[in-house]
Amino acid sequence: DAKTTQPPSMDCAEGRAANLPCNHSTISGNEYVYWYRQIHSQGPQYIIHGLKNNETNEMASLIITEDRKSSTLILPHATLRDTAVYYCIVRVQADYKLSFGAGTTVTVRA
Amino acid sequence: NAGVTQTPKFQVLKTGQSMTLQCAQDMNHNSMYWYRQDPGMGLRLIYYSASEGTTDKGEVPNGYNVSRLNKREFSLRLESAAPSQTSVYFCASNPQGTGELFFGEGSRLTVL
């Protein structure tokens, strides 16, 4: 039983913001939202995580709704190198069993 | 720092052969993991080691064994390889208590 739901694929234009949605309607109060990406069969790369506040780092921004049932990962200025599979994961900090679903395949087009 | 290093990067086995995938990390992380990824699928957890001296089963442990040799190294062994174990295997590590995993580049295994 999946904890998160993501669209299977999406396209975006180079230089524009890419907004990647994730639904996690059954998230519990102590579960964090994590985002990873995997570029062309390389090992996944951590992007960002948050609990309830919005977060920003050098790679992306994470917007979590007030009820925490969904979130959006924002790549502010997508480049061709951002083409990847993006995984949204919910996890209790102490949980070792981090599971990756199918993710969203994002294709950035010139 | 090399991060997480996996060897070998590619391997072809015949059904019934055995082999060990090696993983080492130089980040002084407590926890280490082995995942497999089949074509077009997400990653599935095989085994993990929360800390040196402990190992636990993940989602798909059947057909595999692991050894946490020391804090740096975590190996995955296939005792009798089967074609269903053809996959890309990823090792990862993280500081205990965080969800920020650091992954190796993967080991591509084909079982004929």
mmCIF file of C-alpha atoms in Angstrom:
data_model
loop_
_atom_site.group_PDB
_atom_site.id
_atom_site.type_symbol
_atom_site.label_atom_id
_atom_site.label_comp_id
_atom_site.label_asym_id
_atom_site.label_seq_id
_atom_site.Cartn_x
_atom_site.Cartn_y
_atom_site.Cartn_z
ATOM 1 C CA ASP A 1 0.000 0.000 0.000
ATOM 2 C CA ALA A 2 1.576 3.180 -1.286
ATOM 3 C CA LYS A 3 1.975 6.060 1.115
ATOM 4 C CA THR A 4 2.432 8.595 -1.671
ATOM 5 C CA THR A 5 0.868 9.197 -5.066
ATOM 6 C CA GLN A 6 2.715 10.944 -7.867
ATOM 7 C CA PRO A 7 1.882 11.466 -11.532
ATOM 8 C CA PRO A 8 3.836 8.987 -13.654
ATOM 9 C CA SER A 9 5.314 11.623 -15.938
ATOM 10 C CA MET A 10 5.442 15.311 -16.734
ATOM 11 C CA ASP A 11 7.193 17.630 -19.154
ATOM 12 C CA CYS A 12 8.467 21.110 -18.550
ATOM 13 C CA ALA A 13 10.272 23.752 -20.550
ATOM 14 C CA GLU A 14 13.890 24.608 -19.950
ATOM 15 C CA GLY A 15 14.242 27.770 -17.898
ATOM 16 C CA ARG A 16 10.744 27.550 -16.463
ATOM 17 C CA ALA A 17 9.771 26.419 -12.998
ATOM 18 C CA ALA A 18 8.866 22.760 -12.649
ATOM 19 C CA ASN A 19 6.196 21.996 -10.060
ATOM 20 C CA LEU A 20 6.076 18.339 -9.036
ATOM 21 C CA PRO A 21 3.039 17.299 -6.989
ATOM 22 C CA CYS A 22 2.830 14.551 -4.408
ATOM 23 C CA ASN A 23 -0.206 13.335 -2.519
ATOM 24 C CA HIS A 24 0.287 11.822 0.921
ATOM 25 C CA SER A 25 -3.185 11.986 2.413
ATOM 26 C CA THR A 26 -2.513 9.396 5.126
ATOM 27 C CA ILE A 27 0.646 11.029 6.451
ATOM 28 C CA SER A 28 0.983 10.910 10.209
ATOM 29 C CA GLY A 29 2.134 13.695 12.476
ATOM 30 C CA ASN A 30 5.703 12.469 12.885
ATOM 31 C CA GLU A 31 6.349 11.612 9.226
ATOM 32 C CA TYR A 32 8.607 13.788 7.140
ATOM 33 C CA VAL A 33 8.304 14.335 3.396
ATOM 34 C CA TYR A 34 11.488 13.541 1.477
ATOM 35 C CA TRP A 35 12.312 14.090 -2.160
ATOM 36 C CA TYR A 36 14.975 12.281 -4.142
ATOM 37 C CA ARG A 37 15.795 12.147 -7.804
ATOM 38 C CA GLN A 38 17.491 9.568 -10.003
ATOM 39 C CA ILE A 39 19.215 10.660 -13.167
ATOM 40 C CA HIS A 40 19.429 7.986 -15.833
ATOM 41 C CA SER A 41 20.019 4.882 -13.669
ATOM 42 C CA GLN A 42 22.562 6.550 -11.407
ATOM 43 C CA GLY A 43 22.063 6.176 -7.671
ATOM 44 C CA PRO A 44 19.254 8.345 -6.285
ATOM 45 C CA GLN A 45 20.236 11.755 -4.983
ATOM 46 C CA TYR A 46 18.682 13.431 -1.959
ATOM 47 C CA ILE A 47 17.055 16.778 -2.764
ATOM 48 C CA ILE A 48 15.179 18.130 0.243
ATOM 49 C CA HIS A 49 12.897 17.214 3.109
ATOM 50 C CA GLY A 50 10.411 18.869 5.448
ATOM 51 C CA LEU A 51 7.920 18.237 8.219
ATOM 52 C CA LYS A 52 5.376 21.025 7.984
ATOM 53 C CA ASN A 53 7.167 24.229 7.112
ATOM 54 C CA ASN A 54 8.197 25.125 3.598
ATOM 55 C CA GLU A 55 11.850 24.470 2.907
ATOM 56 C CA THR A 56 14.344 25.786 0.377
ATOM 57 C CA ASN A 57 17.871 24.836 -0.496
ATOM 58 C CA GLU A 58 20.198 25.345 -3.432
ATOM 59 C CA MET A 59 18.462 22.664 -5.457
ATOM 60 C CA ALA A 60 14.747 23.166 -4.874
ATOM 61 C CA SER A 61 11.878 24.369 -2.736
ATOM 62 C CA LEU A 62 9.399 22.185 -0.912
ATOM 63 C CA ILE A 63 5.894 23.463 -0.274
ATOM 64 C CA ILE A 64 3.778 21.406 2.151
ATOM 65 C CA THR A 65 0.078 22.175 2.492
ATOM 66 C CA GLU A 66 -1.221 23.221 5.868
ATOM 67 C CA ASP A 67 -3.050 19.914 6.356
ATOM 68 C CA ARG A 68 0.149 18.105 5.218
ATOM 69 C CA LYS A 69 -1.816 15.879 2.868
ATOM 70 C CA SER A 70 0.116 17.002 -0.180
ATOM 71 C CA SER A 71 3.297 18.735 -1.180
ATOM 72 C CA THR A 72 4.968 20.253 -4.216
ATOM 73 C CA LEU A 73 8.614 20.164 -5.152
ATOM 74 C CA ILE A 74 9.617 23.230 -7.129
ATOM 75 C CA LEU A 75 12.649 23.338 -9.387
ATOM 76 C CA PRO A 76 12.841 27.104 -9.933
ATOM 77 C CA HIS A 77 14.646 27.175 -13.274
ATOM 78 C CA ALA A 78 14.624 23.746 -14.838
ATOM 79 C CA THR A 79 17.582 22.743 -16.979
ATOM 80 C CA LEU A 80 18.080 19.762 -19.257
ATOM 81 C CA ARG A 81 20.191 18.195 -16.502
ATOM 82 C CA ASP A 82 17.091 18.098 -14.274
ATOM 83 C CA THR A 83 15.579 15.390 -16.479
ATOM 84 C CA ALA A 84 15.201 12.509 -14.033
ATOM 85 C CA VAL A 85 12.809 10.361 -12.033
ATOM 86 C CA TYR A 86 11.682 12.203 -8.905
ATOM 87 C CA TYR A 87 10.602 10.264 -5.827
ATOM 88 C CA CYS A 88 8.409 11.592 -3.040
ATOM 89 C CA ILE A 89 8.682 9.599 0.192
ATOM 90 C CA VAL A 90 7.135 9.939 3.622
ATOM 91 C CA ARG A 91 9.120 8.622 6.526
ATOM 92 C CA VAL A 92 9.382 8.682 10.272
ATOM 93 C CA GLN A 93 12.914 9.814 11.135
ATOM 94 C CA ALA A 94 13.668 6.623 13.035
ATOM 95 C CA ASP A 95 12.373 4.331 10.281
ATOM 96 C CA TYR A 96 15.106 2.510 8.407
ATOM 97 C CA LYS A 97 12.811 1.030 5.791
ATOM 98 C CA LEU A 98 12.791 3.859 3.277
ATOM 99 C CA SER A 99 10.726 2.769 0.276
ATOM 100 C CA PHE A 100 10.868 4.253 -3.201
ATOM 101 C CA GLY A 101 7.800 3.983 -5.390
ATOM 102 C CA ALA A 102 7.680 4.508 -9.144
ATOM 103 C CA GLY A 103 8.133 8.282 -8.915
ATOM 104 C CA THR A 104 7.503 10.919 -11.571
ATOM 105 C CA THR A 105 9.565 10.906 -14.743
ATOM 106 C CA VAL A 106 10.305 14.540 -15.484
ATOM 107 C CA THR A 107 11.502 15.487 -18.934
ATOM 108 C CA VAL A 108 12.860 18.986 -19.410
ATOM 109 C CA ARG A 109 12.603 20.097 -23.026
ATOM 110 C CA ALA A 110 14.656 22.796 -24.736
ATOM 111 C CA ASN B 1 35.868 11.596 0.102
ATOM 112 C CA ALA B 2 34.761 8.866 -2.274
ATOM 113 C CA GLY B 3 31.319 8.573 -0.630
ATOM 114 C CA VAL B 4 29.760 5.159 -1.259
ATOM 115 C CA THR B 5 31.790 2.777 -3.421
ATOM 116 C CA GLN B 6 30.369 -0.414 -4.905
ATOM 117 C CA THR B 7 32.211 -3.258 -6.575
ATOM 118 C CA PRO B 8 31.902 -4.737 -9.090
ATOM 119 C CA LYS B 9 30.036 -2.323 -11.357
ATOM 120 C CA PHE B 10 29.043 -5.065 -13.800
ATOM 121 C CA GLN B 11 28.771 -8.836 -13.395
ATOM 122 C CA VAL B 12 27.356 -11.684 -15.430
ATOM 123 C CA LEU B 13 26.614 -14.949 -13.651
ATOM 124 C CA LYS B 14 25.195 -18.289 -14.609
ATOM 125 C CA THR B 15 22.226 -19.708 -12.731
ATOM 126 C CA GLY B 16 23.395 -21.331 -9.514
ATOM 127 C CA GLN B 17 26.658 -19.438 -9.218
ATOM 128 C CA SER B 18 27.397 -17.392 -6.131
ATOM 129 C CA MET B 19 28.880 -13.957 -5.730
ATOM 130 C CA THR B 20 29.297 -11.116 -3.291
ATOM 131 C CA LEU B 21 28.660 -7.453 -3.955
ATOM 132 C CA GLN B 22 30.882 -5.181 -1.922
ATOM 133 C CA CYS B 23 30.012 -1.761 -0.550
ATOM 134 C CA ALA B 24 32.146 0.653 1.422
ATOM 135 C CA GLN B 25 31.483 4.171 2.690
ATOM 136 C CA ASP B 26 33.960 6.690 4.053
ATOM 137 C CA MET B 27 31.507 9.102 5.661
ATOM 138 C CA ASN B 28 31.459 7.451 9.092
ATOM 139 C CA HIS B 29 27.763 6.677 8.701
ATOM 140 C CA ASN B 30 26.120 4.284 11.099
ATOM 141 C CA SER B 31 23.453 2.852 8.788
ATOM 142 C CA MET B 32 23.847 1.058 5.484
ATOM 143 C CA TYR B 33 21.387 -0.407 2.982
ATOM 144 C CA TRP B 34 21.095 -2.661 -0.040
ATOM 145 C CA TYR B 35 18.401 -1.972 -2.655
ATOM 146 C CA ARG B 36 17.569 -3.556 -5.964
ATOM 147 C CA GLN B 37 15.987 -1.828 -8.934
ATOM 148 C CA ASP B 38 14.358 -3.702 -11.773
ATOM 149 C CA PRO B 39 13.746 -2.035 -15.143
ATOM 150 C CA GLY B 40 11.127 0.715 -14.951
ATOM 151 C CA MET B 41 10.567 0.175 -11.244
ATOM 152 C CA GLY B 42 11.403 1.982 -8.049
ATOM 153 C CA LEU B 43 13.963 0.748 -5.556
ATOM 154 C CA ARG B 44 13.119 -2.092 -3.207
ATOM 155 C CA LEU B 45 14.950 -2.597 0.061
ATOM 156 C CA ILE B 46 16.684 -5.962 0.410
ATOM 157 C CA TYR B 47 18.511 -5.666 3.725
ATOM 158 C CA TYR B 48 19.711 -2.907 5.957
ATOM 159 C CA SER B 49 22.120 -2.472 8.848
ATOM 160 C CA ALA B 50 21.102 0.145 11.362
ATOM 161 C CA SER B 51 24.511 0.062 13.006
ATOM 162 C CA GLU B 52 27.666 -1.994 13.085
ATOM 163 C CA GLY B 53 26.872 -5.513 14.238
ATOM 164 C CA THR B 54 23.188 -5.499 13.276
ATOM 165 C CA THR B 55 21.346 -6.464 10.110
ATOM 166 C CA ASP B 56 17.660 -6.688 9.303
ATOM 167 C CA LYS B 57 15.447 -7.801 6.436
ATOM 168 C CA GLY B 58 13.821 -5.330 4.108
ATOM 169 C CA GLU B 59 11.025 -5.891 1.592
ATOM 170 C CA VAL B 60 12.681 -8.525 -0.610
ATOM 171 C CA PRO B 61 15.343 -10.465 1.378
ATOM 172 C CA ASN B 62 14.796 -13.949 -0.054
ATOM 173 C CA GLY B 63 17.819 -15.321 -1.889
ATOM 174 C CA TYR B 64 20.261 -12.888 -0.281
ATOM 175 C CA ASN B 65 22.521 -12.711 2.739
ATOM 176 C CA VAL B 66 24.405 -9.738 4.118
ATOM 177 C CA SER B 67 27.366 -9.056 6.341
ATOM 178 C CA ARG B 68 28.199 -5.814 8.103
ATOM 179 C CA LEU B 69 31.908 -6.415 8.227
ATOM 180 C CA ASN B 70 32.712 -3.201 10.095
ATOM 181 C CA LYS B 71 31.366 0.330 10.197
ATOM 182 C CA ARG B 72 32.582 1.039 6.663
ATOM 183 C CA GLU B 73 31.630 -2.118 4.808
ATOM 184 C CA PHE B 74 28.343 -3.902 4.059
ATOM 185 C CA SER B 75 28.344 -6.816 1.637
ATOM 186 C CA LEU B 76 25.491 -8.572 -0.164
ATOM 187 C CA ARG B 77 25.828 -12.227 -1.095
ATOM 188 C CA LEU B 78 23.869 -14.286 -3.588
ATOM 189 C CA GLU B 79 24.431 -17.924 -2.675
ATOM 190 C CA SER B 80 22.751 -19.470 -5.731
ATOM 191 C CA ALA B 81 21.925 -16.859 -8.326
ATOM 192 C CA ALA B 82 18.648 -17.042 -10.248
ATOM 193 C CA PRO B 83 17.548 -15.147 -13.383
ATOM 194 C CA SER B 84 14.989 -13.305 -11.219
ATOM 195 C CA GLN B 85 17.909 -11.664 -9.452
ATOM 196 C CA THR B 86 18.971 -9.874 -12.614
ATOM 197 C CA SER B 87 18.817 -6.279 -11.502
ATOM 198 C CA VAL B 88 20.736 -3.163 -10.603
ATOM 199 C CA TYR B 89 21.857 -3.201 -6.991
ATOM 200 C CA PHE B 90 22.416 -0.012 -5.038
ATOM 201 C CA CYS B 91 24.156 0.391 -1.738
ATOM 202 C CA ALA B 92 23.406 3.410 0.430
ATOM 203 C CA SER B 93 24.371 4.840 3.783
ATOM 204 C CA ASN B 94 23.164 7.567 6.091
ATOM 205 C CA PRO B 95 23.864 9.061 9.473
ATOM 206 C CA GLN B 96 21.637 7.348 12.005
ATOM 207 C CA GLY B 97 18.283 9.040 12.488
ATOM 208 C CA THR B 98 18.160 10.926 9.210
ATOM 209 C CA GLY B 99 16.438 10.138 5.936
ATOM 210 C CA GLU B 100 19.207 11.591 3.808
ATOM 211 C CA LEU B 101 20.652 8.539 2.087
ATOM 212 C CA PHE B 102 23.834 8.634 0.060
ATOM 213 C CA PHE B 103 23.880 6.111 -2.772
ATOM 214 C CA GLY B 104 26.599 4.347 -4.679
ATOM 215 C CA GLU B 105 26.664 4.195 -8.473
ATOM 216 C CA GLY B 106 25.106 0.755 -8.641
ATOM 217 C CA SER B 107 26.162 -2.761 -9.579
ATOM 218 C CA ARG B 108 24.547 -4.211 -12.678
ATOM 219 C CA LEU B 109 24.040 -7.941 -12.345
ATOM 220 C CA THR B 110 22.822 -10.275 -15.068
ATOM 221 C CA VAL B 111 22.028 -13.901 -14.278
ATOM 222 C CA LEU B 112 21.767 -16.167 -17.318
#
